[in-house]
mmCIF file of C-alpha atoms in Angstrom:
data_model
loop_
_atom_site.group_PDB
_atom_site.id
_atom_site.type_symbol
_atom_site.label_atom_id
_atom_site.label_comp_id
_atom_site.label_asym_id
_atom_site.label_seq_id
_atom_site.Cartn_x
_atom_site.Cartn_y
_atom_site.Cartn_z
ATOM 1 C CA UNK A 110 -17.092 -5.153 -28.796
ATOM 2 C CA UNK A 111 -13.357 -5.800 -27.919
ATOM 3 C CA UNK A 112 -11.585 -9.146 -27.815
ATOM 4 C CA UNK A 113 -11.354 -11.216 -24.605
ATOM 5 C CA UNK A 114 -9.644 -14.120 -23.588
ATOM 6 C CA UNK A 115 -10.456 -16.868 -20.972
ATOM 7 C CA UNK A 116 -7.926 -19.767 -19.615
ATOM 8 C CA UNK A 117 -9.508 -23.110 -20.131
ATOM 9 C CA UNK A 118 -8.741 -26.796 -18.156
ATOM 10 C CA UNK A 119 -7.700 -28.847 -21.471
ATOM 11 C CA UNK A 120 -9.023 -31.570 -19.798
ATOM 12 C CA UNK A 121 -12.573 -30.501 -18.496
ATOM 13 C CA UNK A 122 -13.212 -27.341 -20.507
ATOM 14 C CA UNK A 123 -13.972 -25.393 -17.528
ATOM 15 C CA UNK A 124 -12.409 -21.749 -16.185
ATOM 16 C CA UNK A 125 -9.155 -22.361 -14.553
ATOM 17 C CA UNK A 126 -7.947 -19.676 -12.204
ATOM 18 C CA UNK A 127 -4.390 -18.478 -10.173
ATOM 19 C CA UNK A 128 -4.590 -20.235 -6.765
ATOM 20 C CA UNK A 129 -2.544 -18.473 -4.046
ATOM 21 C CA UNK A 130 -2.095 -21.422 -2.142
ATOM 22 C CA UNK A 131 -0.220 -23.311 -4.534
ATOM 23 C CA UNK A 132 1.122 -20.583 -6.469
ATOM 24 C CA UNK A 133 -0.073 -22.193 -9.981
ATOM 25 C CA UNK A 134 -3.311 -22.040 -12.091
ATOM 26 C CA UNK A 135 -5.793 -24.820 -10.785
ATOM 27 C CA UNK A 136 -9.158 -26.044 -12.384
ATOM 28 C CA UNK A 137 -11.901 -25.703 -9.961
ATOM 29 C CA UNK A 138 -13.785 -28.100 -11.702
ATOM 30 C CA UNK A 139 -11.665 -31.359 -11.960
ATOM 31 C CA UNK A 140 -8.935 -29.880 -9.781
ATOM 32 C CA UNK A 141 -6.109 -30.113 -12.807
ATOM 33 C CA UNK A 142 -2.882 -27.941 -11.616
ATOM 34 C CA UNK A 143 -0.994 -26.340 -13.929
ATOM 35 C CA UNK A 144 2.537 -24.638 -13.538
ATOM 36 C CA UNK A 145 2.863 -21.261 -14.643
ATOM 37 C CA UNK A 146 5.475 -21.694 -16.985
ATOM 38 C CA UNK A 147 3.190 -23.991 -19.722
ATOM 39 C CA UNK A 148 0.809 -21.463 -19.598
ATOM 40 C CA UNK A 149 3.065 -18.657 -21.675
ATOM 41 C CA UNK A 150 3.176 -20.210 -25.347
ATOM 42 C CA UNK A 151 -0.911 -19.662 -24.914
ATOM 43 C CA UNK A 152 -0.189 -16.196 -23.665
ATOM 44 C CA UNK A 153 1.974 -15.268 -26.244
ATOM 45 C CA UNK A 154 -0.999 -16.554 -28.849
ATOM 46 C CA UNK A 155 -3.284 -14.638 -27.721
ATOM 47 C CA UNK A 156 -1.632 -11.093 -26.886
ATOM 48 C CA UNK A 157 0.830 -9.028 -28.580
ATOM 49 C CA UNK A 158 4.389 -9.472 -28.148
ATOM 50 C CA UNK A 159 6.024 -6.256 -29.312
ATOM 51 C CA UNK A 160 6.680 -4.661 -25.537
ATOM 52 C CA UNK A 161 10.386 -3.142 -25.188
ATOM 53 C CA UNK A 162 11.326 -3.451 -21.653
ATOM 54 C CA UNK A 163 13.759 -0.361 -22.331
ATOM 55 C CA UNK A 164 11.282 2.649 -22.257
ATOM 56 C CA UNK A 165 10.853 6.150 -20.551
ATOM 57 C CA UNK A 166 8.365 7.206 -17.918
ATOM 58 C CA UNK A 167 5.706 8.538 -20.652
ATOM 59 C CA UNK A 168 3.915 5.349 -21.771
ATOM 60 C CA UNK A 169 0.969 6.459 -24.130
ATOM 61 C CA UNK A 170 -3.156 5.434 -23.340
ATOM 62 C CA UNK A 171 -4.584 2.817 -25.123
ATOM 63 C CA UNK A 172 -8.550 2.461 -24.571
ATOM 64 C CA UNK A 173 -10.777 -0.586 -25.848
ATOM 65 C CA UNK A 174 -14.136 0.217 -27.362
ATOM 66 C CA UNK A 175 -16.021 2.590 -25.495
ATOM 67 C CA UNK A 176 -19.603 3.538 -24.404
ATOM 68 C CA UNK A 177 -21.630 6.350 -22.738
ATOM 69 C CA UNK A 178 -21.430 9.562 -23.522
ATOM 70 C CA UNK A 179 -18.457 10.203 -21.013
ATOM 71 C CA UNK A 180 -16.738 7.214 -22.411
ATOM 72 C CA UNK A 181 -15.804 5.802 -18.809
ATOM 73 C CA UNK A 182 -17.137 2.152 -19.587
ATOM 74 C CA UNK A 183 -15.942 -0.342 -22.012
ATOM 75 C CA UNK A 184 -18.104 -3.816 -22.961
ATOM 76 C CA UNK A 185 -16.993 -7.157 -23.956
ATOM 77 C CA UNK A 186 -18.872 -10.170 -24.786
ATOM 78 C CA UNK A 187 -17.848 -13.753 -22.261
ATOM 79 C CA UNK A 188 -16.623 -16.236 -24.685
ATOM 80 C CA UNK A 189 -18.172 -18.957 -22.174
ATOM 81 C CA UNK A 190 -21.524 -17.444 -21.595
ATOM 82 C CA UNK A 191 -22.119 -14.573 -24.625
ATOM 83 C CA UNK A 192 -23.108 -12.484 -21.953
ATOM 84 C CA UNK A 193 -22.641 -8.786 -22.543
ATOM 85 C CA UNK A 194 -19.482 -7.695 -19.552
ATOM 86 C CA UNK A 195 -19.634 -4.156 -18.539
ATOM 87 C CA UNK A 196 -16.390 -2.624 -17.090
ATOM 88 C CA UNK A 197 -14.278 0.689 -16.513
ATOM 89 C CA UNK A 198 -12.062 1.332 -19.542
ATOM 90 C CA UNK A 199 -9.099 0.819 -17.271
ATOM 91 C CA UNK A 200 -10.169 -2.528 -16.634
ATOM 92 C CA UNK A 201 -7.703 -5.534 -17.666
ATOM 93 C CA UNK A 202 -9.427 -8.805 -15.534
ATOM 94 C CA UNK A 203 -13.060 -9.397 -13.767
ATOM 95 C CA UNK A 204 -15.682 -11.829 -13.911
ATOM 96 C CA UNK A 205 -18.645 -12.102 -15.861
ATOM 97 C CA UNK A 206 -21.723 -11.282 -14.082
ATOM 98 C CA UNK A 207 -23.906 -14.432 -15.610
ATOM 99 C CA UNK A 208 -21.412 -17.195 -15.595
ATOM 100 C CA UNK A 209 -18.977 -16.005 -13.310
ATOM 101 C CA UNK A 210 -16.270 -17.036 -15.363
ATOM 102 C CA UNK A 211 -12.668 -14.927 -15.257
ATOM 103 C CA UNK A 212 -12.453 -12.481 -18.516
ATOM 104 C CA UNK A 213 -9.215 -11.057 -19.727
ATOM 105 C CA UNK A 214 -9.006 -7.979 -22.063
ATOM 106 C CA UNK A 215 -5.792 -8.805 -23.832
ATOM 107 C CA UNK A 216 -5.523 -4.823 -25.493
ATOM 108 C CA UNK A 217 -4.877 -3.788 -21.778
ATOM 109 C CA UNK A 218 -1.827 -5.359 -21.239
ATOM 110 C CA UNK A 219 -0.494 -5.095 -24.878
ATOM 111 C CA UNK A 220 2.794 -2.763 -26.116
ATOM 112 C CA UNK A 221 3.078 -0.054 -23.730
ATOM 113 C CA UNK A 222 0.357 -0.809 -21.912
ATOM 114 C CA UNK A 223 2.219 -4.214 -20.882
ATOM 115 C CA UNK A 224 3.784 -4.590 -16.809
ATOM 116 C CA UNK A 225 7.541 -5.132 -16.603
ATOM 117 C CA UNK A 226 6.279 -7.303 -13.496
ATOM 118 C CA UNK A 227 3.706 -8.758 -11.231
ATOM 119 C CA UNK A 228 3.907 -9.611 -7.421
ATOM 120 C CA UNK A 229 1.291 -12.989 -7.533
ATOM 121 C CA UNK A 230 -1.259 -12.700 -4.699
ATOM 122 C CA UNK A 231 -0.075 -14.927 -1.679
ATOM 123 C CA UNK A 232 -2.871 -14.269 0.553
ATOM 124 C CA UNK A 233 -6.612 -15.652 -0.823
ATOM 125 C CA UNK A 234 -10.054 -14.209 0.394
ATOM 126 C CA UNK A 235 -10.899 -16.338 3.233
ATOM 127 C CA UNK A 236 -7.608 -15.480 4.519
ATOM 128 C CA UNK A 237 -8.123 -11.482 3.647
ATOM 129 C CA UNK A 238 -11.787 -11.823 5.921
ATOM 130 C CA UNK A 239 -10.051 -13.508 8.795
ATOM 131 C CA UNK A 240 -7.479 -10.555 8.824
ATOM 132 C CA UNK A 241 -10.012 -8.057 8.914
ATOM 133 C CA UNK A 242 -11.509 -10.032 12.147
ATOM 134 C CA UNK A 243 -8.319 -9.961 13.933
ATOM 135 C CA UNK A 244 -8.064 -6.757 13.333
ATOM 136 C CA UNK A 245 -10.943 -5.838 15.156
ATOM 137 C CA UNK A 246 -9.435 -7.577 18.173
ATOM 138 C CA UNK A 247 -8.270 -5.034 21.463
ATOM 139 C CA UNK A 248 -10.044 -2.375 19.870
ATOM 140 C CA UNK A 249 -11.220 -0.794 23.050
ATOM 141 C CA UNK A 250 -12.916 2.054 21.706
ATOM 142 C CA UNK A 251 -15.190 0.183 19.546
ATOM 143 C CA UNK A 252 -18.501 0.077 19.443
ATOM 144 C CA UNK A 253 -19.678 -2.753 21.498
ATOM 145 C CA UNK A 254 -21.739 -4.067 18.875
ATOM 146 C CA UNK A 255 -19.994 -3.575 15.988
ATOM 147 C CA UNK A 256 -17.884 -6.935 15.980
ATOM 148 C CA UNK A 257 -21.063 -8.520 15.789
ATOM 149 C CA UNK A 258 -23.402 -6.587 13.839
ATOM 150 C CA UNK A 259 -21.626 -5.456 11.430
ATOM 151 C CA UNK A 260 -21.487 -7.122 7.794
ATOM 152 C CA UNK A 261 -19.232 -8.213 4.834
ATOM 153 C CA UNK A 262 -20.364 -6.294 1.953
ATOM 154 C CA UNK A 263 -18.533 -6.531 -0.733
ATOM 155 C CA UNK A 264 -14.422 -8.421 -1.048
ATOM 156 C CA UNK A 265 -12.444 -8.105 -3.920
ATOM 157 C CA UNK A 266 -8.741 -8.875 -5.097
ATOM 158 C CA UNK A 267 -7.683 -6.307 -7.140
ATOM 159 C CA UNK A 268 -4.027 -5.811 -8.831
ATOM 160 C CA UNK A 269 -3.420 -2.351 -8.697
ATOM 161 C CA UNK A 270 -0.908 -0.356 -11.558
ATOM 162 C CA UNK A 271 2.046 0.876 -9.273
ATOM 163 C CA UNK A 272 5.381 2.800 -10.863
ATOM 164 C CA UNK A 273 8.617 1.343 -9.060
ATOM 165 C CA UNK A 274 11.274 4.023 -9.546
ATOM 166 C CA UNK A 275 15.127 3.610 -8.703
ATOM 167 C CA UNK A 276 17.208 6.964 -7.831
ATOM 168 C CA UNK A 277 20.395 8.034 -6.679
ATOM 169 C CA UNK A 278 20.673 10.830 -4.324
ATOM 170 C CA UNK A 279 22.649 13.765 -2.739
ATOM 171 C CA UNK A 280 21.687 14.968 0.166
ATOM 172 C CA UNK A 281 23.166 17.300 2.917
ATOM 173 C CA UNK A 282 21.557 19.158 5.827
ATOM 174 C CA UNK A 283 22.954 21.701 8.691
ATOM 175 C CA UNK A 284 21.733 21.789 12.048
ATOM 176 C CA UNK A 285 21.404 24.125 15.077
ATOM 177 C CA UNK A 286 21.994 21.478 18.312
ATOM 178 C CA UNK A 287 22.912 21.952 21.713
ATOM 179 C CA UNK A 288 24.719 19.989 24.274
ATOM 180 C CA UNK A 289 23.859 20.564 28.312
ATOM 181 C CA UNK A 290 26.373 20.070 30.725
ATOM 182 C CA UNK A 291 25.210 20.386 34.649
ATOM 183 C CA UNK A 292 26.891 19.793 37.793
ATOM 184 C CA UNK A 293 27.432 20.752 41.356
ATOM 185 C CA UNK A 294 30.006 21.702 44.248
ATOM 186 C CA UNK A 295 27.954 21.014 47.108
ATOM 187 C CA UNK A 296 26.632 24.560 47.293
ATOM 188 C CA UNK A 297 25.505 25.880 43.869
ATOM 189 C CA UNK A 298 24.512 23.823 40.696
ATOM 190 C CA UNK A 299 26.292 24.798 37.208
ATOM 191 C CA UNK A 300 24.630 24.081 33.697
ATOM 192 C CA UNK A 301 26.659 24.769 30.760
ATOM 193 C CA UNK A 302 25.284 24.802 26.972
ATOM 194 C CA UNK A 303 27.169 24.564 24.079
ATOM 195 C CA UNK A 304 25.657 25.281 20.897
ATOM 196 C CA UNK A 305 26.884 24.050 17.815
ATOM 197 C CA UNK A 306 26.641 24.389 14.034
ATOM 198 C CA UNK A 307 26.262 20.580 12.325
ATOM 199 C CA UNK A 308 26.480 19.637 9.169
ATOM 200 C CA UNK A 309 25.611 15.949 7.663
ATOM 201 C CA UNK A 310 25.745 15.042 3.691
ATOM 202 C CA UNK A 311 26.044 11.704 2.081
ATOM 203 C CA UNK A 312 25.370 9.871 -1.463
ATOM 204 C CA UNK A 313 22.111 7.536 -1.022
ATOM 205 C CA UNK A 314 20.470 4.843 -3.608
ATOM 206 C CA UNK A 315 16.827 4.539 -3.472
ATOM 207 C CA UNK A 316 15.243 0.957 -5.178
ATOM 208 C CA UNK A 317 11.632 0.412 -5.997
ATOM 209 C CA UNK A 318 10.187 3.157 -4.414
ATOM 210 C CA UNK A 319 6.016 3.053 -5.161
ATOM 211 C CA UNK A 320 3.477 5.164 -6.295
ATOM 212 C CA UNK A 321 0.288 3.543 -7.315
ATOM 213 C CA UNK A 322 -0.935 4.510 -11.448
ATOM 214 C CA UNK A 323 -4.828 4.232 -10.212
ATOM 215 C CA UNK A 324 -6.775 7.486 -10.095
ATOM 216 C CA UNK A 325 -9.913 5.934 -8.050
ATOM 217 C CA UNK A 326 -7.023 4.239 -5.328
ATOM 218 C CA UNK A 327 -5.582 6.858 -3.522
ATOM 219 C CA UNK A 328 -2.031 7.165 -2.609
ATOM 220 C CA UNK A 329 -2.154 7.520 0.747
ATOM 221 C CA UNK A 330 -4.922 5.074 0.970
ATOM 222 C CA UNK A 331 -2.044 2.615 -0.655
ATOM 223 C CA UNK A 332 0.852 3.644 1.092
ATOM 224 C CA UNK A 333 -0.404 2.768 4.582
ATOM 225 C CA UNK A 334 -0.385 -0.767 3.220
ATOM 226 C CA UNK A 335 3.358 -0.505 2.103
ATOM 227 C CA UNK A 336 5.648 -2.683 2.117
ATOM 228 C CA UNK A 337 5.579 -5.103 -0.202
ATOM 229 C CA UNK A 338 8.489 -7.431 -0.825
ATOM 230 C CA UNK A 339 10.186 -6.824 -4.087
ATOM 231 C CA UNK A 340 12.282 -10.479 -4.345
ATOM 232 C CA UNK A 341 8.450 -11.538 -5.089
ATOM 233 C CA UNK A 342 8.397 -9.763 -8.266
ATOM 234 C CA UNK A 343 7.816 -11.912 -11.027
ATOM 235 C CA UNK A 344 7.983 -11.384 -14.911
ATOM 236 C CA UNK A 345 4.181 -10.346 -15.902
ATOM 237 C CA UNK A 346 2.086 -12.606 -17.629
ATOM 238 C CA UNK A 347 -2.176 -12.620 -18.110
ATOM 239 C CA UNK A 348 -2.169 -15.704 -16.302
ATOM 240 C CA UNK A 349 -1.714 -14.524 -12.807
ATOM 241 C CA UNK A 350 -4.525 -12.827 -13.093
ATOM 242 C CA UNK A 351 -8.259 -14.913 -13.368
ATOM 243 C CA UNK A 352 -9.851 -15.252 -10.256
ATOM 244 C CA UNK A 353 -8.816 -11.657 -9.936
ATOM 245 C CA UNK A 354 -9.544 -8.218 -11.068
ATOM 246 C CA UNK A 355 -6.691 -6.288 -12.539
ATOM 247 C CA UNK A 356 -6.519 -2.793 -13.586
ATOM 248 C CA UNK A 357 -4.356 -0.726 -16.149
ATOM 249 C CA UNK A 358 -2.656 2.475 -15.592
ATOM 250 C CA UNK A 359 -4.243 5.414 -16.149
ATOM 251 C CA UNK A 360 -1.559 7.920 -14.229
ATOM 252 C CA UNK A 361 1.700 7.769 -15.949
ATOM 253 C CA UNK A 362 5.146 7.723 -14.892
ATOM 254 C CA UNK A 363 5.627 11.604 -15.314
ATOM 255 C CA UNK A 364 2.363 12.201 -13.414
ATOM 256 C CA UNK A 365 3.759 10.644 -10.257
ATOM 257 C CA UNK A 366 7.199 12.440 -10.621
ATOM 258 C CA UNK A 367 6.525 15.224 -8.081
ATOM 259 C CA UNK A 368 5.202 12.684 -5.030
ATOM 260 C CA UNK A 369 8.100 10.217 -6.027
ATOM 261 C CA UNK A 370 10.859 12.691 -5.441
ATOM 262 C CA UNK A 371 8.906 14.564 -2.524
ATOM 263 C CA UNK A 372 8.926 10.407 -1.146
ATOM 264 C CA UNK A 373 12.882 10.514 -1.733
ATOM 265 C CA UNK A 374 14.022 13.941 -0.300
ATOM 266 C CA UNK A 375 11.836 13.282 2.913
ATOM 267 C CA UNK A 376 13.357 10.344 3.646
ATOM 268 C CA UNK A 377 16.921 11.298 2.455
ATOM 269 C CA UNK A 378 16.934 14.660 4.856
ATOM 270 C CA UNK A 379 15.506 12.011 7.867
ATOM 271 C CA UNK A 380 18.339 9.796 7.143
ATOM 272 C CA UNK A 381 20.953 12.636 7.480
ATOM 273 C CA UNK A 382 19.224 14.231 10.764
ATOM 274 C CA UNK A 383 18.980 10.929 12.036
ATOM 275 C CA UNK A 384 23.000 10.467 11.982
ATOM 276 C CA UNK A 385 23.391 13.503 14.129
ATOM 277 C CA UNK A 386 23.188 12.245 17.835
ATOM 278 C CA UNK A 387 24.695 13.064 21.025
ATOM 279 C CA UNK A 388 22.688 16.477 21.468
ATOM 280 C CA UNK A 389 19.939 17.291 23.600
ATOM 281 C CA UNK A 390 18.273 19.646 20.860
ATOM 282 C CA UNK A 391 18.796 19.424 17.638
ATOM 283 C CA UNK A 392 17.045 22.141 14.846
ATOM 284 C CA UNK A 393 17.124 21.479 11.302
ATOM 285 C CA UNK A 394 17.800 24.783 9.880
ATOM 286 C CA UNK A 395 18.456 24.285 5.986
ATOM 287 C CA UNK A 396 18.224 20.761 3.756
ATOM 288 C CA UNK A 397 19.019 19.909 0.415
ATOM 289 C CA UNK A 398 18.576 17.102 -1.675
ATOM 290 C CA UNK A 399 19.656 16.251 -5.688
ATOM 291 C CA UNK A 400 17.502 13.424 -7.491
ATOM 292 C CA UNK A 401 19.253 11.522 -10.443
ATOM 293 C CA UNK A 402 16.869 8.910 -12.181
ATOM 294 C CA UNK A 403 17.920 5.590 -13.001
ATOM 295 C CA UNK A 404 15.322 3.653 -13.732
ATOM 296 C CA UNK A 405 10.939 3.107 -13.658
ATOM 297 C CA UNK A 406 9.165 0.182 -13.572
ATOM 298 C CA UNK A 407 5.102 -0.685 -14.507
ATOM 299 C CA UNK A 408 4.447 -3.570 -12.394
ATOM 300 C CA UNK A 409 0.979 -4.944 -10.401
ATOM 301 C CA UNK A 410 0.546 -5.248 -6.574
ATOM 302 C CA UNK A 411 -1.896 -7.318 -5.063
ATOM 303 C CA UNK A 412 -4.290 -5.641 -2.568
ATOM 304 C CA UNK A 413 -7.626 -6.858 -0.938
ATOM 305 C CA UNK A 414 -10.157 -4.164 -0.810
ATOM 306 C CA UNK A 415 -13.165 -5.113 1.813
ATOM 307 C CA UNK A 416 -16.299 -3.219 2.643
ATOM 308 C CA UNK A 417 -18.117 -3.681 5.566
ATOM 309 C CA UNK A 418 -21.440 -2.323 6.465
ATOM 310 C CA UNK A 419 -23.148 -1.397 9.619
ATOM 311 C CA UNK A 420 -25.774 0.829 10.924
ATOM 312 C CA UNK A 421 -26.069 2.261 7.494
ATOM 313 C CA UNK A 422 -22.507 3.106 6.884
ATOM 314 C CA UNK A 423 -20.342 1.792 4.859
ATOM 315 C CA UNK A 424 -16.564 0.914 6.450
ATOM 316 C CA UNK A 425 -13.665 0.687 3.897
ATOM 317 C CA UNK A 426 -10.368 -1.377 4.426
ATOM 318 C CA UNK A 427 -7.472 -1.942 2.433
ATOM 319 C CA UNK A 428 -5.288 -4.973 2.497
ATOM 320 C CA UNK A 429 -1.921 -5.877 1.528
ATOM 321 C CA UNK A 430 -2.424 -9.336 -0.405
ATOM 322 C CA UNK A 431 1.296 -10.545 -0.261
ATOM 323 C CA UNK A 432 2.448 -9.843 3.702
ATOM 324 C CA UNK A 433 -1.145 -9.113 4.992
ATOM 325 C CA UNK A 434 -0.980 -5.317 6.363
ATOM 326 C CA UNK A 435 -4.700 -4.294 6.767
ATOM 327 C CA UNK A 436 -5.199 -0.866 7.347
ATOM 328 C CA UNK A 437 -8.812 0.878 7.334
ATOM 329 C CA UNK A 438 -11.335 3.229 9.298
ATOM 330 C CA UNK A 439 -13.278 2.265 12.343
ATOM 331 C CA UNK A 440 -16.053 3.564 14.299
ATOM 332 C CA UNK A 441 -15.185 5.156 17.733
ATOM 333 C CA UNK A 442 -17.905 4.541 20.914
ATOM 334 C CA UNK A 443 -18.035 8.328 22.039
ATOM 335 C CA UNK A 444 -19.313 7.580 25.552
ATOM 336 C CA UNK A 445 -16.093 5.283 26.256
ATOM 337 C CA UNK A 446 -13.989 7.732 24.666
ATOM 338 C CA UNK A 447 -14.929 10.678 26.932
ATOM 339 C CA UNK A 448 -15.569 8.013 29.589
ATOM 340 C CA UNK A 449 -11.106 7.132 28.682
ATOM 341 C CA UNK A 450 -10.293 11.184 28.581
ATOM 342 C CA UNK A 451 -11.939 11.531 31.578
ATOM 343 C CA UNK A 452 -9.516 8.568 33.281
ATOM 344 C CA UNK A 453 -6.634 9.509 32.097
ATOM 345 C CA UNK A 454 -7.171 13.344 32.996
ATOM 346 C CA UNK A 455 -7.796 12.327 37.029
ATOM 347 C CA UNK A 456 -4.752 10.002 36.786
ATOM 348 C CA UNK A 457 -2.818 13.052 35.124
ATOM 349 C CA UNK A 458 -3.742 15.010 37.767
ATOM 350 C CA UNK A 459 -3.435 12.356 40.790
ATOM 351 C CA UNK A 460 0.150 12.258 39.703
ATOM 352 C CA UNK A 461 1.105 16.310 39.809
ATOM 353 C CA UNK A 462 -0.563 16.274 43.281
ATOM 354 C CA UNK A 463 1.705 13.057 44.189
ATOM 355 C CA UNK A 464 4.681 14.780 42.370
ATOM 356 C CA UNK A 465 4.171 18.072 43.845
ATOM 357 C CA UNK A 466 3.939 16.577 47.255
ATOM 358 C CA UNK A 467 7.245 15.187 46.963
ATOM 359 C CA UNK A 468 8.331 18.032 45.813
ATOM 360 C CA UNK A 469 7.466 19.908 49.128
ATOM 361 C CA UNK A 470 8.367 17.380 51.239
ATOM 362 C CA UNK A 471 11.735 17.180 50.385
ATOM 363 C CA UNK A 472 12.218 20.794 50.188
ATOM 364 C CA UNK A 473 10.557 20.801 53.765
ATOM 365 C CA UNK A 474 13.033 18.328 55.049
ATOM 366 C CA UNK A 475 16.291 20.212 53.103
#
């Protein structure tokens, strides 16, 4: 079994945990606070301090004890209960399932395994439930009943292992555009188009651009929940994280190296076309873009993940646990979707008759 380690109230003996509200570790049980910063000589007891902030993108896997023949779940024993804690190998924080009590696997976040930093979770659970209820507000193609019906499976904070990487970039692009000129003498109408050859470049610096290190949360699942806000960051420490679950890395820095730099040169060739204006048309015809890496960061985000059941099905939504961006899929009422096509086709057409009319008429009239 591999070593855990659980933050106790000195004065009660019972699990403290991080409170978003205050921003500080809080007894549940007596209602002690405690301020972050008196928690890290027990931190630094308890876990290894050998990490070098100066490293590459390659960090190296470090798994706890492992069981089942695939070797995809670790167990730990609760120092509270002695309860037997079943988890994912990747698995740095959860709760035991008897006693409910935080557990922290220390060998997770040890040497190269270790975050440079941690955005704290700002938003709690109740707050993460209302949020999904607003959302569900104005929604006119939802099912009637599903506001009401439908039910709050399962909520969980999780932190999530993201790579921040910094790059500087060179970018140019050339572009077909065209310029229309039209005018008239009384008895014809001119139109003149010039056509032009443009060409944009420029030096750019890109700063703690994400990719989330999680193989079951997928990126584009965690981008739509972007962005966070970086002055938040805070140096890591273990106690951030009861009351939460937390999970490890298990996508390294040169994994995510292709969809970082795809990130960078799509936004560093929309940056150049967007400085050429004053066309009617513009066509990007050739782009090209040079990455130079500064920097990469391990860090944890916080994100609320909520499941929501109804008729059967299970509805998944992701939330942003620092500025509160919910994003997630929703059932569509068919009937009042062909019932809205249907609308907006007669109005479509109600306006070409109008239009056309007009047309005639003042053609007629001419």
């Amino acid at each position: 079994m591999s070593e855990v380690m659980e933050y106790k109230c000195p004065c009660c003996g019972g699990a403290i945990a991080f409170d978003s509200h205050i921003q500080k570790m809080k007894c549940p049980y007596c209602d002690t606070e405690f301020e972050m910063d008196t928690l890290k000589e027990f931190e630094q007891e308890n876990m290894e301090q050998d990490h070098d902030p100066q490293w590459d993108a390659s960090r190296t896997e470090q798994d706890g004890e492992q069981i089942g023949g695939d070797g995809s779940m670790s167990a730990y024993i609760c120092e509270a209960c002695g309860g037997e804690v079943i988890a994912d190998t990747t698995a740095g924080a959860m709760s035991c399932p008897y006693c409910g009590n935080p557990v922290i696997v220390p060998k997770q976040f040890e040497g190269m395994l270790k975050p440079d930093l941690i955005i704290p979770f700002k938003l709690d659970r109740k707050q993460a439930e209302q949020k999904l209820r607003d959302h569900l507000k104005g929604k006119v193609l939802l099912p009637k009943y599903f506001k009401t019906e439908n039910r709050i499976k399962e909520v969980k904070g999780l932190y999530v292992p993201f790579w921040l990487y910094d790059s500087d970039a060179s970018a140019e692009i050339r572009c077909r555009a065209t310029r229309v000129h039209s005018w008239s003498d009384g008895d014809y109408e001119y139109t003149e188009t010039e056509h032009f050859l443009v060409s944009r470049g420029g030096d750019l610096g890109f700063d703690n651009v994400p990719v989330d290190g999680s193989e079951k949360m997928a990126n584009d699942l965690m981008e739509s929940i972007e962005p966070f806000r970086y002055e938040d960051l805070q140096p890591f420490s273990t106690a951030y994280l009861p009351g939460f679950l937390a999970d490890r890395y298990d996508v390294d820095g040169k994994q995510n190296l292709p969809r970082i730099e795809n990130r960078c040169r799509t936004t560093a060739l929309d940056l150049m076309r967007q400085d050429v204006h004053g066309y009617e048309a513009v066509v990007q015809v050739s782009g090209n873009v040079t990455l130079k890496e500064k920097a990469v960061s391990y860090v944890l985000l916080p994100v609320w993940i909520l499941n929501t059941r109804w008729r059967d099905k299970t509805y998944l939504f992701t939330m942003n646990g620092q500025t509160g961006r919910l994003v997630g899929d929703l059932p569509v009422d068919r009937k009042r979707y062909w019932l809205l096509v249907a609308g907006l086709t007669v109005l479509g057409a109600a306006i070409s008759v109008v239009s056309g009319f007009g047309f005639w008429l003042a053609n007629f009239f001419r």
